[in-house]
Short mmCIF file of C-alpha atoms in Angstrom, two decimals:
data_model
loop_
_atom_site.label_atom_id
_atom_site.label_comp_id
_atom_site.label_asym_id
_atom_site.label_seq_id
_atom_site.Cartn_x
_atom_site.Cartn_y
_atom_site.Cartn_z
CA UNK A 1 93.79 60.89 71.09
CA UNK A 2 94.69 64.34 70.56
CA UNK A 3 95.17 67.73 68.37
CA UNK A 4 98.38 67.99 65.66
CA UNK A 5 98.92 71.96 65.08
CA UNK A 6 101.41 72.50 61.77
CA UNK A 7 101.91 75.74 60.88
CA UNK A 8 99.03 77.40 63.00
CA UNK A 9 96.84 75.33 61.37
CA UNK A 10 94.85 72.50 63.36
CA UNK A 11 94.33 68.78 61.71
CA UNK A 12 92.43 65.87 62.56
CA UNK A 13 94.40 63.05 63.58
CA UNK A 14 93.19 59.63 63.00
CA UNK A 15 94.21 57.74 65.96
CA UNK A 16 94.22 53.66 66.01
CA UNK A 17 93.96 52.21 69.46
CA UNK A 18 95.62 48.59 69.75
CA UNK A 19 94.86 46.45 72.45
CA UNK A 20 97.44 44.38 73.84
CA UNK A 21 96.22 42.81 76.97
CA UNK A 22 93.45 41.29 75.91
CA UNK A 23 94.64 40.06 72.23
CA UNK A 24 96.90 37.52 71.71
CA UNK A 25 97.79 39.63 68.32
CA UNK A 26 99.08 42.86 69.10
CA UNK A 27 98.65 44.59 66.14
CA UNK A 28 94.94 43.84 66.28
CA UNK A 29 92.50 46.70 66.25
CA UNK A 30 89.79 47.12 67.66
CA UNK A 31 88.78 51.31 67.33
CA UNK A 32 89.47 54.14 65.30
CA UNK A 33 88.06 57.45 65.77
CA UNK A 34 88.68 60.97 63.37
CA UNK A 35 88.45 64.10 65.56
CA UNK A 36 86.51 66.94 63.98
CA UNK A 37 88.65 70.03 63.28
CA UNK A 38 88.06 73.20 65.49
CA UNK A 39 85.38 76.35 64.18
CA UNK A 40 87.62 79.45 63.36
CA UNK A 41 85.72 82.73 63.81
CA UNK A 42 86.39 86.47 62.77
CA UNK A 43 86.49 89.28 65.45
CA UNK A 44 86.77 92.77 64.78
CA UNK A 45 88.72 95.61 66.51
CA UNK A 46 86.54 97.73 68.66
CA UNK A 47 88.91 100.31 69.89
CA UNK A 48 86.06 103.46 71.08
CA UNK A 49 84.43 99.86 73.15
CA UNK A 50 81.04 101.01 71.24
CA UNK A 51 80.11 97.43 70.51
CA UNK A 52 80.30 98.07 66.84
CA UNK A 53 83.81 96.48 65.17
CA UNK A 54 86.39 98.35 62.18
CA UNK A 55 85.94 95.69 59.62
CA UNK A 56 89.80 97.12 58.67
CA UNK A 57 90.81 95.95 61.62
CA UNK A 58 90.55 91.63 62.37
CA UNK A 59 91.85 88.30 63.31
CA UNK A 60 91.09 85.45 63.24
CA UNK A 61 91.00 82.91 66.29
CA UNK A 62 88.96 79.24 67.35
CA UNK A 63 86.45 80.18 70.39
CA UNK A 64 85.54 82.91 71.58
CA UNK A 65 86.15 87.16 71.10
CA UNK A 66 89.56 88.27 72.70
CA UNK A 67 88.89 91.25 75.03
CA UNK A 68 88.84 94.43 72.61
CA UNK A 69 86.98 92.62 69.96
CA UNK A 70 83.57 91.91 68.75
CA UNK A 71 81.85 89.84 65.52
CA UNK A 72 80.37 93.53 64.47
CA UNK A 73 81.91 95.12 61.75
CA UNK A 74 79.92 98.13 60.86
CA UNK A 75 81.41 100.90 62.78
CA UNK A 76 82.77 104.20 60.30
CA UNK A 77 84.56 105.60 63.02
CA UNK A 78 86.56 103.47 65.70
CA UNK A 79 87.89 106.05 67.32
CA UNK A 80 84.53 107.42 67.92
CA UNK A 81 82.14 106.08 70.29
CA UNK A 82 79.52 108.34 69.34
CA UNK A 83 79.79 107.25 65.92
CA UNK A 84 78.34 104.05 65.15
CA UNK A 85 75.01 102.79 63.47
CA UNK A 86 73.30 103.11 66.73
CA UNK A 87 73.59 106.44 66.70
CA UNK A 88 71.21 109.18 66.40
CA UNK A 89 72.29 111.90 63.69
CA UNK A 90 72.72 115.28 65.20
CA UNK A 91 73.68 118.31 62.77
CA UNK A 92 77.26 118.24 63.17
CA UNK A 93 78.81 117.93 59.48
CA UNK A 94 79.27 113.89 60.49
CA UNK A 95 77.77 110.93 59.49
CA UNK A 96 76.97 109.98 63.22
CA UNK A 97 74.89 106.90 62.32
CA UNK A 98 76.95 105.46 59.61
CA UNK A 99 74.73 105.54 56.96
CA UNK A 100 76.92 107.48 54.33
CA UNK A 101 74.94 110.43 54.55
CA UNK A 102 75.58 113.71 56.28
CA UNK A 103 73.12 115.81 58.82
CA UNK A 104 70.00 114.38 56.60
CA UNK A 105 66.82 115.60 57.38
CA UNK A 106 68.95 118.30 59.91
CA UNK A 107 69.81 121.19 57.42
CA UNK A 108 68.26 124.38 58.12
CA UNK A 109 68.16 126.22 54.91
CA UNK A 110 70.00 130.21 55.56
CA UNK A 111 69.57 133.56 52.72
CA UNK A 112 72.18 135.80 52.26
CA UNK A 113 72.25 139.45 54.17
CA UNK A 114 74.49 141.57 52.09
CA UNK A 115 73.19 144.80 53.45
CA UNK A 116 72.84 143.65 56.96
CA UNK A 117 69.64 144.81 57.03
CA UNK A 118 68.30 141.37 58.92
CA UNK A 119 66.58 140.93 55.72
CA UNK A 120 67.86 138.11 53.63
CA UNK A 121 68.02 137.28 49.62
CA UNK A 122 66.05 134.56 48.58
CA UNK A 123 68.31 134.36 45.56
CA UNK A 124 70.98 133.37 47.42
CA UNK A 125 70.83 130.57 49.73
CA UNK A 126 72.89 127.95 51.75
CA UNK A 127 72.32 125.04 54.27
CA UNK A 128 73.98 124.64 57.61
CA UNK A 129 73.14 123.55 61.45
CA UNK A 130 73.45 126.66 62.75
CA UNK A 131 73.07 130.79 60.72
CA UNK A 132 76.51 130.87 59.39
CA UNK A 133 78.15 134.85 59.15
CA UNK A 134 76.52 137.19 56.69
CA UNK A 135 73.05 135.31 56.25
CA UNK A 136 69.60 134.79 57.92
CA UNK A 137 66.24 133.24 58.49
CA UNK A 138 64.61 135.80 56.14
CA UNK A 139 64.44 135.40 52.65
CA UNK A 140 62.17 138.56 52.23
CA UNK A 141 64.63 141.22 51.15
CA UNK A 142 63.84 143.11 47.50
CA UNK A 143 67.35 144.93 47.18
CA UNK A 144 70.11 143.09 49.08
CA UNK A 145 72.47 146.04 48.03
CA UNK A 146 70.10 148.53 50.05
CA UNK A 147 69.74 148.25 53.50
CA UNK A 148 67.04 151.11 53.29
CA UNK A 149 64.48 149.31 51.28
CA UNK A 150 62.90 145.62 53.06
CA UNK A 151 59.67 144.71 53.96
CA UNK A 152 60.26 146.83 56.96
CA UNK A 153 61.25 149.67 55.57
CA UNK A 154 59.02 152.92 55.27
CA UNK A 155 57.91 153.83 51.69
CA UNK A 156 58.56 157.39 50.47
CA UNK A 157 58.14 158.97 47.47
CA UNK A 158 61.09 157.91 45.76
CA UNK A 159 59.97 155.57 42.04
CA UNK A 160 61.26 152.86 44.43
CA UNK A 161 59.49 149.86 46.22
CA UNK A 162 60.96 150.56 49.76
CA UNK A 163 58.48 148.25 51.42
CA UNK A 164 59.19 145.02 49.30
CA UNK A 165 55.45 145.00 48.58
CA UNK A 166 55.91 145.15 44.98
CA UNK A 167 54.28 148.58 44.63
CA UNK A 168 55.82 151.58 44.45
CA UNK A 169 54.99 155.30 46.34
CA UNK A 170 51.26 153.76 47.52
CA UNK A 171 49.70 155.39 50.66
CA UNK A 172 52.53 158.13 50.72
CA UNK A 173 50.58 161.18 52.38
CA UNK A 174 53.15 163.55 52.25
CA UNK A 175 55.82 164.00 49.43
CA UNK A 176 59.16 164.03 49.27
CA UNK A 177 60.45 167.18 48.23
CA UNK A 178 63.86 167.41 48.30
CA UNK A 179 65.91 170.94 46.74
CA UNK A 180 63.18 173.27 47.35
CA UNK A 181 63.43 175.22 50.56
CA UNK A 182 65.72 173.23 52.77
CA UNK A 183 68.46 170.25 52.03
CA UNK A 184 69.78 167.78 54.56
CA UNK A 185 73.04 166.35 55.16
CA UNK A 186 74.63 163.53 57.21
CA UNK A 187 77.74 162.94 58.51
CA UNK A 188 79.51 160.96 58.86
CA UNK A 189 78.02 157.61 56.96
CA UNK A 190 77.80 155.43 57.83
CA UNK A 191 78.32 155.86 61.73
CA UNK A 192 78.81 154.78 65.40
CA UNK A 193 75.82 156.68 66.57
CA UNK A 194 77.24 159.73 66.97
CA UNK A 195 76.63 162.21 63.74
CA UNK A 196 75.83 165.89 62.41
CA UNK A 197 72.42 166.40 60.91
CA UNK A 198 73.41 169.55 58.57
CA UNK A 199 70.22 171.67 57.84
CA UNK A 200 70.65 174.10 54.67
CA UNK A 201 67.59 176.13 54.01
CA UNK A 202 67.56 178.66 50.91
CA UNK A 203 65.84 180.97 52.45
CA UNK A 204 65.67 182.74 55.81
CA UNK A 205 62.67 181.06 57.54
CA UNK A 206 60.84 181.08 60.66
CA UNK A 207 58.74 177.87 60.22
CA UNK A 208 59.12 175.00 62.92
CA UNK A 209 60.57 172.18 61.69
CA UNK A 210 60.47 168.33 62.96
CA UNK A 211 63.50 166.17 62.83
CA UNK A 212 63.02 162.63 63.54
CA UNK A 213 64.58 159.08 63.26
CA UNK A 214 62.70 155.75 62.51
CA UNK A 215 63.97 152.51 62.59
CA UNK A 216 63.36 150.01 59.22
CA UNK A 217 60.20 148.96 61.43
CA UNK A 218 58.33 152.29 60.99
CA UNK A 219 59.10 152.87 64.93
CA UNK A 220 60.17 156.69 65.61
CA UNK A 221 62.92 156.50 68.00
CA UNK A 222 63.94 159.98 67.99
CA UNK A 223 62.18 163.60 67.27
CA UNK A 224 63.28 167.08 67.77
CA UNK A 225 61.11 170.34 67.56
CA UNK A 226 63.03 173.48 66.36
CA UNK A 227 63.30 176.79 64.03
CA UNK A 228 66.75 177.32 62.44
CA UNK A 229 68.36 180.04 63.89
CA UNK A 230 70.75 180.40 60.37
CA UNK A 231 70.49 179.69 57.13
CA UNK A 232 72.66 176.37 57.96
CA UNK A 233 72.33 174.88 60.84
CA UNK A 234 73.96 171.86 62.65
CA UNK A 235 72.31 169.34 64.87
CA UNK A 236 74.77 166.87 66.50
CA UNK A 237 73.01 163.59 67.60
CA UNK A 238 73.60 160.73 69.88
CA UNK A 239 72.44 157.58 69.45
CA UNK A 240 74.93 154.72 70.65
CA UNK A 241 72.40 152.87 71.93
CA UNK A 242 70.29 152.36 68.91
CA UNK A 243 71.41 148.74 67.68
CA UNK A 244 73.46 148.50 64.23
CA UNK A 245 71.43 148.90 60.90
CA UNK A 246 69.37 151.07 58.96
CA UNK A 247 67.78 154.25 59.97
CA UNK A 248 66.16 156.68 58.23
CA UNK A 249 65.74 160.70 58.86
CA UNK A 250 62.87 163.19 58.42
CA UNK A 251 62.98 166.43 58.32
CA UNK A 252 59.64 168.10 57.78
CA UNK A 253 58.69 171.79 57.56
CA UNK A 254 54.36 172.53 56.36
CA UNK A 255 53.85 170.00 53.85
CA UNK A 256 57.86 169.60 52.82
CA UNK A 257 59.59 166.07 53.71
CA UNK A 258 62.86 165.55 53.42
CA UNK A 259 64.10 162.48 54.20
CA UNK A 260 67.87 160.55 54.48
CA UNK A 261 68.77 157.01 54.66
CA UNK A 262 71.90 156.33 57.06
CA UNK A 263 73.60 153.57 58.76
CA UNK A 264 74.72 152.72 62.10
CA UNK A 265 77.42 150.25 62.36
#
């Protein structure tokens, strides 16, 4: 007995076995037997050797898997072992686990920091692994376009919530008087850390005045004791090593505050 292949294609053969020694008729027979065809199976390319098969990618043999293939067909990436449905999904912008969705679950939600302030604009958010350029954590920020006013900031007496605490002016002890006896200037801004605090008073005077520099945190960082020896007078600071962001100066003389925003780049 045996196989017939035609074409690639396997067929039963019905084979008739004839007897001749023992019957006196040759053509007498005694068995026939029909040989079941052979199971053809599908195998899938496996080309990262994840275990997981392209279902692009088959053929079509009798027995078993030829090396490089496997009955799987569920992998979304072959040439990826790390993608596969096994996988565990990691924020990466890829469907790791083959499930036709991206990073689920993963997404960190980020607000937008116009003003670099480190305060960010709950109006205008996005979603990423990681705190793409320009946005942050925060989503606390009043006034995006002012790096002066945040929930960090200092309130002064300017009609304007600096604070973020939806109230404006409250608890300001001192005001801000600005064109009276003295006016302030800045330059350059914004600035490296290195700038000219112009003092113009009106008036001759001999009354100490304070300068000082606060961070958006309310911490004073710098302060200067002195009585202007003119009616303008220059004071050239130094500050590389404060960080870049918003600052803000005081100049106070008896109860008069004067007080400039400025930025440090």
């Amino acid at each position: 007995y045996g196989w017939i292949r035609i074409d690639g294609t396997v067929t039963p053969v019905s084979i008739t076995i004839k007897d001749y020694a023992y019957d006196a008729t040759p053509d007498t027979e005694i068995a026939v037997a029909d040989m079941e065809s052979g199971t053809i199976s599908t195998y899938y390319l496996d080309a990262d050797e994840d275990t997981y098969g392209d279902a692009a990618s088959f053929i079509e043999v009798e027995g078993d898997a030829p090396e490089g293939y496997v009955a799987d067909n569920t992998d979304c990436d072959d040439s990826n072992a790390a993608v596969n449905p096994g996988a565990t999904e990691i924020c990466n912008t890829i469907d790791d686990d083959c499930n036709e969705l991206i990073d689920e679950g993963l997404l960190n939600t980020y607000y937008a920091d116009a003003d670099e302030d480190t305060y960010g604009d709950d109006a205008a958010s996005t979603a990423a692994c990681d705190t793409p350029v320009g946005y942050v954590a925060d989503n606390t920020d009043c006034d995006d376009s002012n790096a002066a006013i945040n929930p960090g900031a200092i309130e002064i007496t300017n009609s304007v919530d600096d604070d973020c605490d939806e109230l404006i002016d409250e608890n300001v002890a001192i005001q801000d008087i600005s064109n009276t006896s003295a006016t302030i200037n800045i330059y350059p801004v914004p600035n490296k850390g290195n700038f000219t605090v112009t003092i113009n008073c009106n008036n001759a005077t001999t009354q100490e005045m304070l300068l000082e520099i606060y961070n958006t945190a309310g911490v004073r960082l710098y302060e200067h004791t002195f009585i202007p020896d003119a009616l303008s007078t220059d004071k050239n600071l130094h500050t590389e090593n404060y960080p870049a962001g918003a600052y803000i100066l005081k100049l106070s003389a008896g109860d008069e505050l004067l007080v400039k925003h400025f930025i440090i780049e």
